[in-house]
Short mmCIF file of C-alpha atoms and ligand atoms in Angstrom, two decimals:
data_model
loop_
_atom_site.label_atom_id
_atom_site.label_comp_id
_atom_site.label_asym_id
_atom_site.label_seq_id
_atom_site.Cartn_x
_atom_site.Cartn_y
_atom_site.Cartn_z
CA UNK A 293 120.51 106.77 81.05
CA UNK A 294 117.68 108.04 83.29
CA UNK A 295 114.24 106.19 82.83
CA UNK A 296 112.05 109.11 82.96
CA UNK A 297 113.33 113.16 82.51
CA UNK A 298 110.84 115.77 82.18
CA UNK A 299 111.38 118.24 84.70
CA UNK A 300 109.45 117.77 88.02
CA UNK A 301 109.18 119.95 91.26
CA UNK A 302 107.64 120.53 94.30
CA UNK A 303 108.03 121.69 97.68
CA UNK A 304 110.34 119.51 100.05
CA UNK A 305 108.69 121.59 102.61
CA UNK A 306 105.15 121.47 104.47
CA UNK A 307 103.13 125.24 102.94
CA UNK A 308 103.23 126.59 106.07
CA UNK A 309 104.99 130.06 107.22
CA UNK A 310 108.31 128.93 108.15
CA UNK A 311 111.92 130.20 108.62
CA UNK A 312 113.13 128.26 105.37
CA UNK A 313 111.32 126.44 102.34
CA UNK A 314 112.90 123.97 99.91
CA UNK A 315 111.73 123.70 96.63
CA UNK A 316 113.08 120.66 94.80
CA UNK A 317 113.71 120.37 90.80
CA UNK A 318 114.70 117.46 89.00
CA UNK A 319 115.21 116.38 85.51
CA UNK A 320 117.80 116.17 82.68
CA UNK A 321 119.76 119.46 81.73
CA UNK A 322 118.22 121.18 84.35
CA UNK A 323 121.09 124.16 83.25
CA UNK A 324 118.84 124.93 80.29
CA UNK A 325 115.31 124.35 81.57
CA UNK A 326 116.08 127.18 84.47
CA UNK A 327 118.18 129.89 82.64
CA UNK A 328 115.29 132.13 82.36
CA UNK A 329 115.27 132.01 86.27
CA UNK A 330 118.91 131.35 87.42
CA UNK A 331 122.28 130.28 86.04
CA UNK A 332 123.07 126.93 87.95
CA UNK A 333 126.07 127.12 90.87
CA UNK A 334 129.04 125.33 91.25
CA UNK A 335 127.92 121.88 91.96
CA UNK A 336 127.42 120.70 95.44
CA UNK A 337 128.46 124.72 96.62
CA UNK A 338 125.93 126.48 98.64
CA UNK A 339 125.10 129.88 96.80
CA UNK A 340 122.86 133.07 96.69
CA UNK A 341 121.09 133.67 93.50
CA UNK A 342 118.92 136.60 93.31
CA UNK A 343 115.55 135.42 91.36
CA UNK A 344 113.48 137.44 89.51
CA UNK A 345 109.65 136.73 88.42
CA UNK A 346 107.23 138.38 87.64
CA UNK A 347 107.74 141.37 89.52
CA UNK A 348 109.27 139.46 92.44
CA UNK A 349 112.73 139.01 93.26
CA UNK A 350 113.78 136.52 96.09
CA UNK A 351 116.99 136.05 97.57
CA UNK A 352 117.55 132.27 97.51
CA UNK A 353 119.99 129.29 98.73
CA UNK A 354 120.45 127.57 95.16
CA UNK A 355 122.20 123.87 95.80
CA UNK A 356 123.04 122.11 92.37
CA UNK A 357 123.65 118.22 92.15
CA UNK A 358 124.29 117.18 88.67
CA UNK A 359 122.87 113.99 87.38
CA UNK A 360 124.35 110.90 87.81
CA UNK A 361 125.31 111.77 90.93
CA UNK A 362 122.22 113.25 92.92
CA UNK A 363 119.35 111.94 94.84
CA UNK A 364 117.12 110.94 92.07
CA UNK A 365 119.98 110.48 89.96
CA UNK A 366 119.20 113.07 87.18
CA UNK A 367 120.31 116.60 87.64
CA UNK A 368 118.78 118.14 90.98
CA UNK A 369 118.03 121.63 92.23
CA UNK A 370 117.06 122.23 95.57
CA UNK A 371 116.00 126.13 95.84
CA UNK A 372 116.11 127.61 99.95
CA UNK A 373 113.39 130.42 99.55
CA UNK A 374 111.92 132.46 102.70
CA UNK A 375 109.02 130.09 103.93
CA UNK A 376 105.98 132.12 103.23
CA UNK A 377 103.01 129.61 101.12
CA UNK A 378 102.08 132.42 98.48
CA UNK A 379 105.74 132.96 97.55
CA UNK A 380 106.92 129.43 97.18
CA UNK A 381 103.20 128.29 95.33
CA UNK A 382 104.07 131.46 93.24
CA UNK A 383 107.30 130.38 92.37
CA UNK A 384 106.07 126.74 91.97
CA UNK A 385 103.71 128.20 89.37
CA UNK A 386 106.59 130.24 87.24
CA UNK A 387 108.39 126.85 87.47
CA UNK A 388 105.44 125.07 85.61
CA UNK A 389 105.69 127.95 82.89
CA UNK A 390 109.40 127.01 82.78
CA UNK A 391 107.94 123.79 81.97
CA UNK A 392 108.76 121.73 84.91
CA UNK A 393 105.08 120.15 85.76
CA UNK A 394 104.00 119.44 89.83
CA UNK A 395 105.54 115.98 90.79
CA UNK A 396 103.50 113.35 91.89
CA UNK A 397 103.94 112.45 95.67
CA UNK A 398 106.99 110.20 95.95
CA UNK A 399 108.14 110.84 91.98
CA UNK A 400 111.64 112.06 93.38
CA UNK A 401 112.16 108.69 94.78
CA UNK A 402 110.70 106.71 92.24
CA UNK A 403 112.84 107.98 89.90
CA UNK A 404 115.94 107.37 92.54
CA UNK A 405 114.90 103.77 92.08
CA UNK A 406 114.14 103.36 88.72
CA UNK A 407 117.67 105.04 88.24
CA UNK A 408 119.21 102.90 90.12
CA UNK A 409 120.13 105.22 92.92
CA UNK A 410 118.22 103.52 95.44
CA UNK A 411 116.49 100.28 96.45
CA UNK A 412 112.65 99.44 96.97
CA UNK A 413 113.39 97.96 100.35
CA UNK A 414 115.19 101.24 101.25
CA UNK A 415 113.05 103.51 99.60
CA UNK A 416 110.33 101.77 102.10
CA UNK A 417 112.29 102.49 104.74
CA UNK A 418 112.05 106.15 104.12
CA UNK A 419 108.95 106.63 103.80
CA UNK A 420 108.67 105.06 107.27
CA UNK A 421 110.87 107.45 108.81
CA UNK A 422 109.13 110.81 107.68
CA UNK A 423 106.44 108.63 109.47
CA UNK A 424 107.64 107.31 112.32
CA UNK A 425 105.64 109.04 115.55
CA UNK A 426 108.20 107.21 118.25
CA UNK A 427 111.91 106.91 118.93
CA UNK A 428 111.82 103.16 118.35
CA UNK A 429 109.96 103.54 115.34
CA UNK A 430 112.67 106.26 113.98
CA UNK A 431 115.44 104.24 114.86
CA UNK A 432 114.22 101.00 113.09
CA UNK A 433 113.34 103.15 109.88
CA UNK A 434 117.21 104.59 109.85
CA UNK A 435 118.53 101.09 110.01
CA UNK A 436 116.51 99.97 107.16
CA UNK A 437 117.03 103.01 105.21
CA UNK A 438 120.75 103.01 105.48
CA UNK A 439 121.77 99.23 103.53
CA UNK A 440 120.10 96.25 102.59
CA UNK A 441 119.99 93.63 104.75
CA UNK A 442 122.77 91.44 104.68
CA UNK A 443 121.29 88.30 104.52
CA UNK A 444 119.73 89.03 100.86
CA UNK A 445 123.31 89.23 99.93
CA UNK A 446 124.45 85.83 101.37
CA UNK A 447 121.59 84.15 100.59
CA UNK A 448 122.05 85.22 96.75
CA UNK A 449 125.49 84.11 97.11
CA UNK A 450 124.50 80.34 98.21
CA UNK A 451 121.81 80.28 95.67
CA UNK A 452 123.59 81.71 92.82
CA UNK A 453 126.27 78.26 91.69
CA UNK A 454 122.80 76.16 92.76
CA UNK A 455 120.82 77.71 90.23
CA UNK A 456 123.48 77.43 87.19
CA UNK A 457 124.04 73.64 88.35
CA UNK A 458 120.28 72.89 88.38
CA UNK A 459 119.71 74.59 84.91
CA UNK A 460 122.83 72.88 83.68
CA UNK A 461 121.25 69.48 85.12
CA UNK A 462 117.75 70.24 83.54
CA UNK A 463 119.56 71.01 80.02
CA UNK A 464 122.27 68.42 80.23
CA UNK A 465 121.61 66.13 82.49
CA UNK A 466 120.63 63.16 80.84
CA UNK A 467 122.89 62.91 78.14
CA UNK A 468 126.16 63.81 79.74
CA UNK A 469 125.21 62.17 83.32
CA UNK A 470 125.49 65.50 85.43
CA UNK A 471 123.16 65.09 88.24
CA UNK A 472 121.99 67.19 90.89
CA UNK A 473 123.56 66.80 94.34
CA UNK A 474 120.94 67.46 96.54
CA UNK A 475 122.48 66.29 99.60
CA UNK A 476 125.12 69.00 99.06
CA UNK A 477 122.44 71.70 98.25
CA UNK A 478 119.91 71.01 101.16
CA UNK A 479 123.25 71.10 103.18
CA UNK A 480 124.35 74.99 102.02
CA UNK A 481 120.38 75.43 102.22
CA UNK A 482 120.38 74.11 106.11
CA UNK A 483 122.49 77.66 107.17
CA UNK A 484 120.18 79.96 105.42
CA UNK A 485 117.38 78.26 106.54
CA UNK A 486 118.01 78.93 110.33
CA UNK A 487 119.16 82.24 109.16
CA UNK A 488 115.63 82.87 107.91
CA UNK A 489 114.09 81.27 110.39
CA UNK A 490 115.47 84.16 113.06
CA UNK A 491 114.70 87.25 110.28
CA UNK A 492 111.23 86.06 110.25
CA UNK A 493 111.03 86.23 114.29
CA UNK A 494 112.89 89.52 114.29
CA UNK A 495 110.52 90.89 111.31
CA UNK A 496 107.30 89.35 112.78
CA UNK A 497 108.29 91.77 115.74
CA UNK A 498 108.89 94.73 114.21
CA UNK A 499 106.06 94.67 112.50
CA UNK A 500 104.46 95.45 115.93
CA UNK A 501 107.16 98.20 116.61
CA UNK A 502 106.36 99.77 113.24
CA UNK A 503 102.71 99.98 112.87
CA UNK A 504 102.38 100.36 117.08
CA UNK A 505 100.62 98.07 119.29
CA UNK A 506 97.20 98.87 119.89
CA UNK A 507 96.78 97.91 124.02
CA UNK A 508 93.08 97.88 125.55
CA UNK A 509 92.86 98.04 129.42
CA UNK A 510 90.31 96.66 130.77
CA UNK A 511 88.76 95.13 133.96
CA UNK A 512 86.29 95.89 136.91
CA UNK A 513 86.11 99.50 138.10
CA UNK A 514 89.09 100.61 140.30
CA UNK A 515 91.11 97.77 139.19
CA UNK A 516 94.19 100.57 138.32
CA UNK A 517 93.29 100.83 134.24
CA UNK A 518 93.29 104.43 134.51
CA UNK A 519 96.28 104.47 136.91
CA UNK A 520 97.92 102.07 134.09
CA UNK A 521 97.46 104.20 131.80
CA UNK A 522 98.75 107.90 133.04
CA UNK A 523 101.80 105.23 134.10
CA UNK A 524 102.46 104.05 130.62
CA UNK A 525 101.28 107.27 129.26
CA UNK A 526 104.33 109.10 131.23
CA UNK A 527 101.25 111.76 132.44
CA UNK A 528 98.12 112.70 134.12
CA UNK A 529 96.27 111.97 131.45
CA UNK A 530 92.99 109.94 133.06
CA UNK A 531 91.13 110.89 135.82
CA UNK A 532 91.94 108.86 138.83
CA UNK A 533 89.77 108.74 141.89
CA UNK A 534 88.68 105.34 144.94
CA UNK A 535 85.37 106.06 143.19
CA UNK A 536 84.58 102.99 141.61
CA UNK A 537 83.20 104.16 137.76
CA UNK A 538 85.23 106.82 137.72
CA UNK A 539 86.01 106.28 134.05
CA UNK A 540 82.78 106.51 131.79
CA UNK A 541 84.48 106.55 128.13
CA UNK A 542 87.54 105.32 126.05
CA UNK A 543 90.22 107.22 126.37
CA UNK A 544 93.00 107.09 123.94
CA UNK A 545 96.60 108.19 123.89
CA UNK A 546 99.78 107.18 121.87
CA UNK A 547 103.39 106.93 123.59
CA UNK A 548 106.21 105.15 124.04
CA UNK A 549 106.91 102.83 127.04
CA UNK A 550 110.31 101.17 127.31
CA UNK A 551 110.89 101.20 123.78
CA UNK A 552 107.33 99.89 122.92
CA UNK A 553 105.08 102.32 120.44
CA UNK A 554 101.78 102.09 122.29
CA UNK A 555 98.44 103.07 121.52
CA UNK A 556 96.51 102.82 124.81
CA UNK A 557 92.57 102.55 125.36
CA UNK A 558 91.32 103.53 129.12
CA UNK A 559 87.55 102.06 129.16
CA UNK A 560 85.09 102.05 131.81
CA UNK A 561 85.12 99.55 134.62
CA UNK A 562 82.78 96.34 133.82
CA UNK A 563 80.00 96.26 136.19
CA UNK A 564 76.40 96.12 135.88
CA UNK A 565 75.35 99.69 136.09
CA UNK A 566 71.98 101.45 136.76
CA UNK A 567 73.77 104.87 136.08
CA UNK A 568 72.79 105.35 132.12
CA UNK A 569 75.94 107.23 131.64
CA UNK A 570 78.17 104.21 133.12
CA UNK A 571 76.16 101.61 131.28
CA UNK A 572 77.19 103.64 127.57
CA UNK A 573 81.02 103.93 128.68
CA UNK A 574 80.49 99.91 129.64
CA UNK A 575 78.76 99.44 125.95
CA UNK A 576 82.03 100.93 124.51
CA UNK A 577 84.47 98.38 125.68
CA UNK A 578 83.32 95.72 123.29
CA UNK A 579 85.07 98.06 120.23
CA UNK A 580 88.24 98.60 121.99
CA UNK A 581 88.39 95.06 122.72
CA UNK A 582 87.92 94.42 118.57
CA UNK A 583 90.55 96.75 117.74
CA UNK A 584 93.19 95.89 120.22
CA UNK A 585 96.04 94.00 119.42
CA UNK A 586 96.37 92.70 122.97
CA UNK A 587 94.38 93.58 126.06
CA UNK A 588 95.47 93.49 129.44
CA UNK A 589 92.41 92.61 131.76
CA UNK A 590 93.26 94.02 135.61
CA UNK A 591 92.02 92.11 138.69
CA UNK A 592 93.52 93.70 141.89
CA UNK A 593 95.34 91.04 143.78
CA UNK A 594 93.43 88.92 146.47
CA UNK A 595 90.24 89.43 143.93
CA UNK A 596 87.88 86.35 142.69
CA UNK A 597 86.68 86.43 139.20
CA UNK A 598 83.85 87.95 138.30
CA UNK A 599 81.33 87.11 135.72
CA UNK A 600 80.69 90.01 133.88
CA UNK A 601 84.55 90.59 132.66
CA UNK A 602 84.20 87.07 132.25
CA UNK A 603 81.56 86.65 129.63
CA UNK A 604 82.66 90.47 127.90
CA UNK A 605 86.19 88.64 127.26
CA UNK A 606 85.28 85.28 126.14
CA UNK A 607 85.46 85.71 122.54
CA UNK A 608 89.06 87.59 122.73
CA UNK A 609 90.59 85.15 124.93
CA UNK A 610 93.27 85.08 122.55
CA UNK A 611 94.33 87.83 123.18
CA UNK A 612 93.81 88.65 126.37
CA UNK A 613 96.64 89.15 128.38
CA UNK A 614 95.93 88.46 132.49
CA UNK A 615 96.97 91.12 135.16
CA UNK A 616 97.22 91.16 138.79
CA UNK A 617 97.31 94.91 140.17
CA UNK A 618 97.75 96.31 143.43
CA UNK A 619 101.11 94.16 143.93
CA UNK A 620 102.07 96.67 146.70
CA UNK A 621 99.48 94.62 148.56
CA UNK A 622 99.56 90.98 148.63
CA UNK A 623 101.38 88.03 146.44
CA UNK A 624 99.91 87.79 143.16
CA UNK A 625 101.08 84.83 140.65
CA UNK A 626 101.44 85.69 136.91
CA UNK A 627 101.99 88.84 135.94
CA UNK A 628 101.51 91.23 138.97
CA UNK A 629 102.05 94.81 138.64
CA UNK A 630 101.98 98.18 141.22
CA UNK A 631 101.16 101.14 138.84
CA UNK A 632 100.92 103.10 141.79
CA UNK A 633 104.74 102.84 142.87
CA UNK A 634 105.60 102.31 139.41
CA UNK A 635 106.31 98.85 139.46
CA UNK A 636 105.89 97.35 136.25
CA UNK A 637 108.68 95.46 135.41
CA UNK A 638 106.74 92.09 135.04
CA UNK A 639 104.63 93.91 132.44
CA UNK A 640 107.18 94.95 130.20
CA UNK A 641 108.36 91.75 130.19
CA UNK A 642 105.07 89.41 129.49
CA UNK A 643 104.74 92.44 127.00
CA UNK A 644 108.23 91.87 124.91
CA UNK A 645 107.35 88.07 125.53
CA UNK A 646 104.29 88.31 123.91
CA UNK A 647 104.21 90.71 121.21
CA UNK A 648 108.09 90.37 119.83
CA UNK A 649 108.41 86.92 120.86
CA UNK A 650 110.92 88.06 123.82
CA UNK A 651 113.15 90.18 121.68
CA UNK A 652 114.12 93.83 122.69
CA UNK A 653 113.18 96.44 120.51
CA UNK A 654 116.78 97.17 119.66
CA UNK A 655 117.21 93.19 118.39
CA UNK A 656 114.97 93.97 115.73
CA UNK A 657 116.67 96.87 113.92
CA UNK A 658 117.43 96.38 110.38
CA UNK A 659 114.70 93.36 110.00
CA UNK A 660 112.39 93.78 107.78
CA UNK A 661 108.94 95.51 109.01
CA UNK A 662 106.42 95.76 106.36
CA UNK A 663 103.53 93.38 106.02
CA UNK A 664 104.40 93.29 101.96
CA UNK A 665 108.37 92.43 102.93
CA UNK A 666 106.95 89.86 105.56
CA UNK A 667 105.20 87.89 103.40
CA UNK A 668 107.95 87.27 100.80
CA UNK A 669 110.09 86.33 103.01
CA UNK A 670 107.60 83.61 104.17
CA UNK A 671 107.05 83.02 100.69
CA UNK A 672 110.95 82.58 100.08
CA UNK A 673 111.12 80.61 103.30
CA UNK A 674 107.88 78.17 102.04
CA UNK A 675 110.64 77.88 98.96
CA UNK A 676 113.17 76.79 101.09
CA UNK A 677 111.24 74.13 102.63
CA UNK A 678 110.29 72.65 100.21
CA UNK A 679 113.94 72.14 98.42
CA UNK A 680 115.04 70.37 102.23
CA UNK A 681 112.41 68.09 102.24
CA UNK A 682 112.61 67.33 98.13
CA UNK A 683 113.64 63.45 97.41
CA UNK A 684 117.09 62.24 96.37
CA UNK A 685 115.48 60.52 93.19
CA UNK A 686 113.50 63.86 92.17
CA UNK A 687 114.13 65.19 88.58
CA UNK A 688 116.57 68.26 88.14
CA UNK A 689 113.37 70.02 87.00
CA UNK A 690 111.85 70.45 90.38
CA UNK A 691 114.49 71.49 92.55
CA UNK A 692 115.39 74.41 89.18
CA UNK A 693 112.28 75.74 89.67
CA UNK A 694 111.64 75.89 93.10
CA UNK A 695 115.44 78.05 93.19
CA UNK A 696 114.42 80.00 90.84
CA UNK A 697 111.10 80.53 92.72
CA UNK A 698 113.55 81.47 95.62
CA UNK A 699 114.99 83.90 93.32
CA UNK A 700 112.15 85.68 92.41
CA UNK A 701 111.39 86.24 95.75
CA UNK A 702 114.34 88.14 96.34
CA UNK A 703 114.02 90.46 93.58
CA UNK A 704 110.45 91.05 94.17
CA UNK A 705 111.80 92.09 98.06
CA UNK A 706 114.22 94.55 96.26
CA UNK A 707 112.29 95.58 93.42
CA UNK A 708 114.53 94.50 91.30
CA UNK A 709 111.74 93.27 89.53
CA UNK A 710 110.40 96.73 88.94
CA UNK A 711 106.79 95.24 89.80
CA UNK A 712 104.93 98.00 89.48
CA UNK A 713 102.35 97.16 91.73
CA UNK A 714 105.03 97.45 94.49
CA UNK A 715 105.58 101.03 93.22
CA UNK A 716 102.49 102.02 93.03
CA UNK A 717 101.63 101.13 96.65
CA UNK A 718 104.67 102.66 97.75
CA UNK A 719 104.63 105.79 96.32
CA UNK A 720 100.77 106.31 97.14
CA UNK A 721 102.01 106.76 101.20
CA UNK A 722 104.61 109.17 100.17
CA UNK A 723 104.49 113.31 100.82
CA UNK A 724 105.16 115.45 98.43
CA UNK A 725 108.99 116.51 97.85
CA UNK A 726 110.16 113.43 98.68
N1 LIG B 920 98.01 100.83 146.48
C1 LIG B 920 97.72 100.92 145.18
N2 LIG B 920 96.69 101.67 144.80
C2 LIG B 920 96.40 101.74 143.47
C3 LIG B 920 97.15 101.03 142.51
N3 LIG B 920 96.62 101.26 141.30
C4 LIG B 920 95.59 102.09 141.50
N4 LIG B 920 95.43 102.37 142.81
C5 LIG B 920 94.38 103.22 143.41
O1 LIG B 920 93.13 102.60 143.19
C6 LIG B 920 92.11 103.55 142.98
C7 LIG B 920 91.39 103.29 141.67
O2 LIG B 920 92.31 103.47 140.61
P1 LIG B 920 91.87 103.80 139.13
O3 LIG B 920 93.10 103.83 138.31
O4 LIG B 920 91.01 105.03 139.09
O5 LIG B 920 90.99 102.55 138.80
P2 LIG B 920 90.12 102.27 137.49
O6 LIG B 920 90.22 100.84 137.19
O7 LIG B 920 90.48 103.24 136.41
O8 LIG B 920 88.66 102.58 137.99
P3 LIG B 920 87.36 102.99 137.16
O9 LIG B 920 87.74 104.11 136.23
O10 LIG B 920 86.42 103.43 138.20
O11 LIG B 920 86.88 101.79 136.46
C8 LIG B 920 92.80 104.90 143.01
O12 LIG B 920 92.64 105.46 144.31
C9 LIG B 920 94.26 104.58 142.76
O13 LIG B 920 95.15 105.50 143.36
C10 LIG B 920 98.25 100.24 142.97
O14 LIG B 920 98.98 99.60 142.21
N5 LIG B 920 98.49 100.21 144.31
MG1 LIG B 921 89.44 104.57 135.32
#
């Protein structure tokens, strides 16, 4: 039985004038609710229906999936109208008279999940694809979206007998001398543990992938930042000139390089300046170098250091990533690049090295990629830990609760646990329709 059935709809469609707009419906008996309007198709069959409101009559695309077996898992209606705002909002409005209220954003899919038709990992997923602003960032959305990871599945399988023979242990134990063997447990642990261990890399980098890597570029003028950035940027996008303080303010532009989702900041060069124009573009590098997630500081090869990118980088040294530029023109050591010619092989790779931990984007489809899914699966891998290192002598008790700790985990990763603080979150970065 379906959780929640009043009839919902909404557009599936942005309001804008269009070729096409979908309207969605969903609810229980969805046949009755509509009659004034239409008389429901053949399931699953394509089909005009003429409908008639209020002095209007639209020639519509009616699709019918009855309930179990639709998206939300109650009956749905998706209704192909001709994609003019006024028209569908009108229609939208006769719906509500029909008594099928405005759905929240995300209520389609919430009710997919809380029928059972879909899982909260997946359902995550999702909304990262409608999202997603690069092809690496679609791609890693579709794998997630399309199963659940495997490894949830084994590791409920290894922990599954565990948990019966600890709770049989804790209630038993004593009087009928059956013991834990946790030798044999931290042993079937040992193979999810290094199975963990490598989802947590893979997840740790797609976590950059997902939300994009924020890159500053920064250095003395006519190190090559600007040339950098029109290469990375795939376009002419900063003004590049031998002038040295060409480049007075931050310049930002998103893109893809080699399968990295980039955000890129151009700044000004870092000199002392008597030009009050220069010194403001100069003043502005301190944000970008607060924001970034990494920034790669230019010195043309053959160059000395100088003290003003010096001091200015200090407190980021972290993450600061070293570049030698001009590589058409001498040996450089480190990472040396020619944006020029295009060479920048060494920078993708100190790039991959340092934000996914040397993995290619592609390694990290199907891993999980949101900060809330991270942490649980540190949290489950804390859980872990702590069963290896647990002493022969311990009582049943501890090693019970810390697998059913482990357990908990998973189902809060699922939503199994219909938290609905999980929901809630969810749902609140979701467009309407969907
Ligand atoms: N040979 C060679 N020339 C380069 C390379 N990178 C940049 N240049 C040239 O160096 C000059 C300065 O490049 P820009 O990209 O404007 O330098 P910038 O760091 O943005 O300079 P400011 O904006 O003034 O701070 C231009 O004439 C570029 O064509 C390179 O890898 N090799
Ligand atoms: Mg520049």
């Amino acid at each position: 039985m379906p959780a929640v059935s009043d009839p919902i709809c909404a557009p599936a469609t942005p309001l804008l004038p269009s070729a096409v707009a979908v309207l969605r419906v969903s609810g229980s008996d969805l046949a009755d609710t509509l009659a004034p309007l239409l008389s429901l198709p053949e399931p699953r069959k394509a089909t005009l229906r003429t409908l008639c409101w209020e002095g209007f009559r639209e020639r519509a695309l009616v699709l019918f999936f009855p309930g179990p077996s639709s998206y939300t898992g109650e009956d749905l209606v998706e209704l192909q109208v001709h994609g003019n705002p006024l028209l569908v909002r009108r229609l939208l409005t006769h719906l509500g008279r029909l008594g099928v209220r405005q759905a929240e954003p995300g209520e389609f899919t919430r009710r997919a999940l809380l029928n059972g038709k879909q899982g909260l990992l997946e359902a995550e997923a999702l909304r990262d694809l409608v999202a997603a602003e690069t092809d690496t960032q679609i791609r890693l959305a579709q794998a997630r979206a399309g199963a659940q990871p495997t490894w949830i599945h084994e590791a409920r399988a290894v922990l599954t007998p565990w948990m019966s023979r600890a709770e049989a242990a804790v209630d038993y134990g004593e009087d009928e001398g059956i013991g834990l063997d946790l030798k044999a447990l931290k042993n079937d642990l040992l193979r999810l543990r290094i199975g963990f261990h490598v989802e947590q890399a893979r997840s740790r980098a797609a976590i950059h992938l997902r939300e994009g890597i924020r890159l500053g570029i920064v250095g003395r003028p006519n190190a090559g930042k600007s040339t950098l950035f029109n290469a990375l940027a795939g376009g002419d996008r900063a003004i590049v000139t031998d002038l040295p303080g060409t480049t007075r303010d931050v310049l930002e532009v998103r893109c893809e390089w080699r399968g990295l989702p980039l955000r890129l900041f151009d700044t000004a060069g870092l000199r002392e300046s008597e030009d009050r124009v220069e010194q403001l573009g100069v003043a502005r590098v301190g944000a970008v170098l607060e924001e970034a997630d990494l920034v790669l500081h230019l010195t043309p090869v053959g160059d000395g250091p100088d003290g003003l990118s010096e001091t200015t980088l200090a407190p980021f040294r972290g993450k600061v990533l070293e570049v030698s530029t001009f590589a058409d023109r001498g040996k450089a050591s480190g990472v040396a690049i020619a944006a020029l010619q295009g060479d920048l092989d060494a920078l993708e790779a100190a790039l991959k090295e340092r934000l996914l931990g040397g993995l290619a984007p592609d390694a990290c489809l199907g891993a999980l990629a949101t900060g809330r899914q991270v942490e649980l699966l540190d949290e489950l891998v804390r859980q872990l830990d702590l069963l290896s290192a647990l002493d022969e002598g311990c009582p049943p008790e501890v090693p019970a609760s810390l697998l059913q700790g482990a357990w908990a985990q998973l189902a809060r990763l699922t939503g199994e646990d219909r938290a609905d603080s999980a929901l809630d979150a969810l749902f609140s970065g979701f467009c309407l329709g969907k």
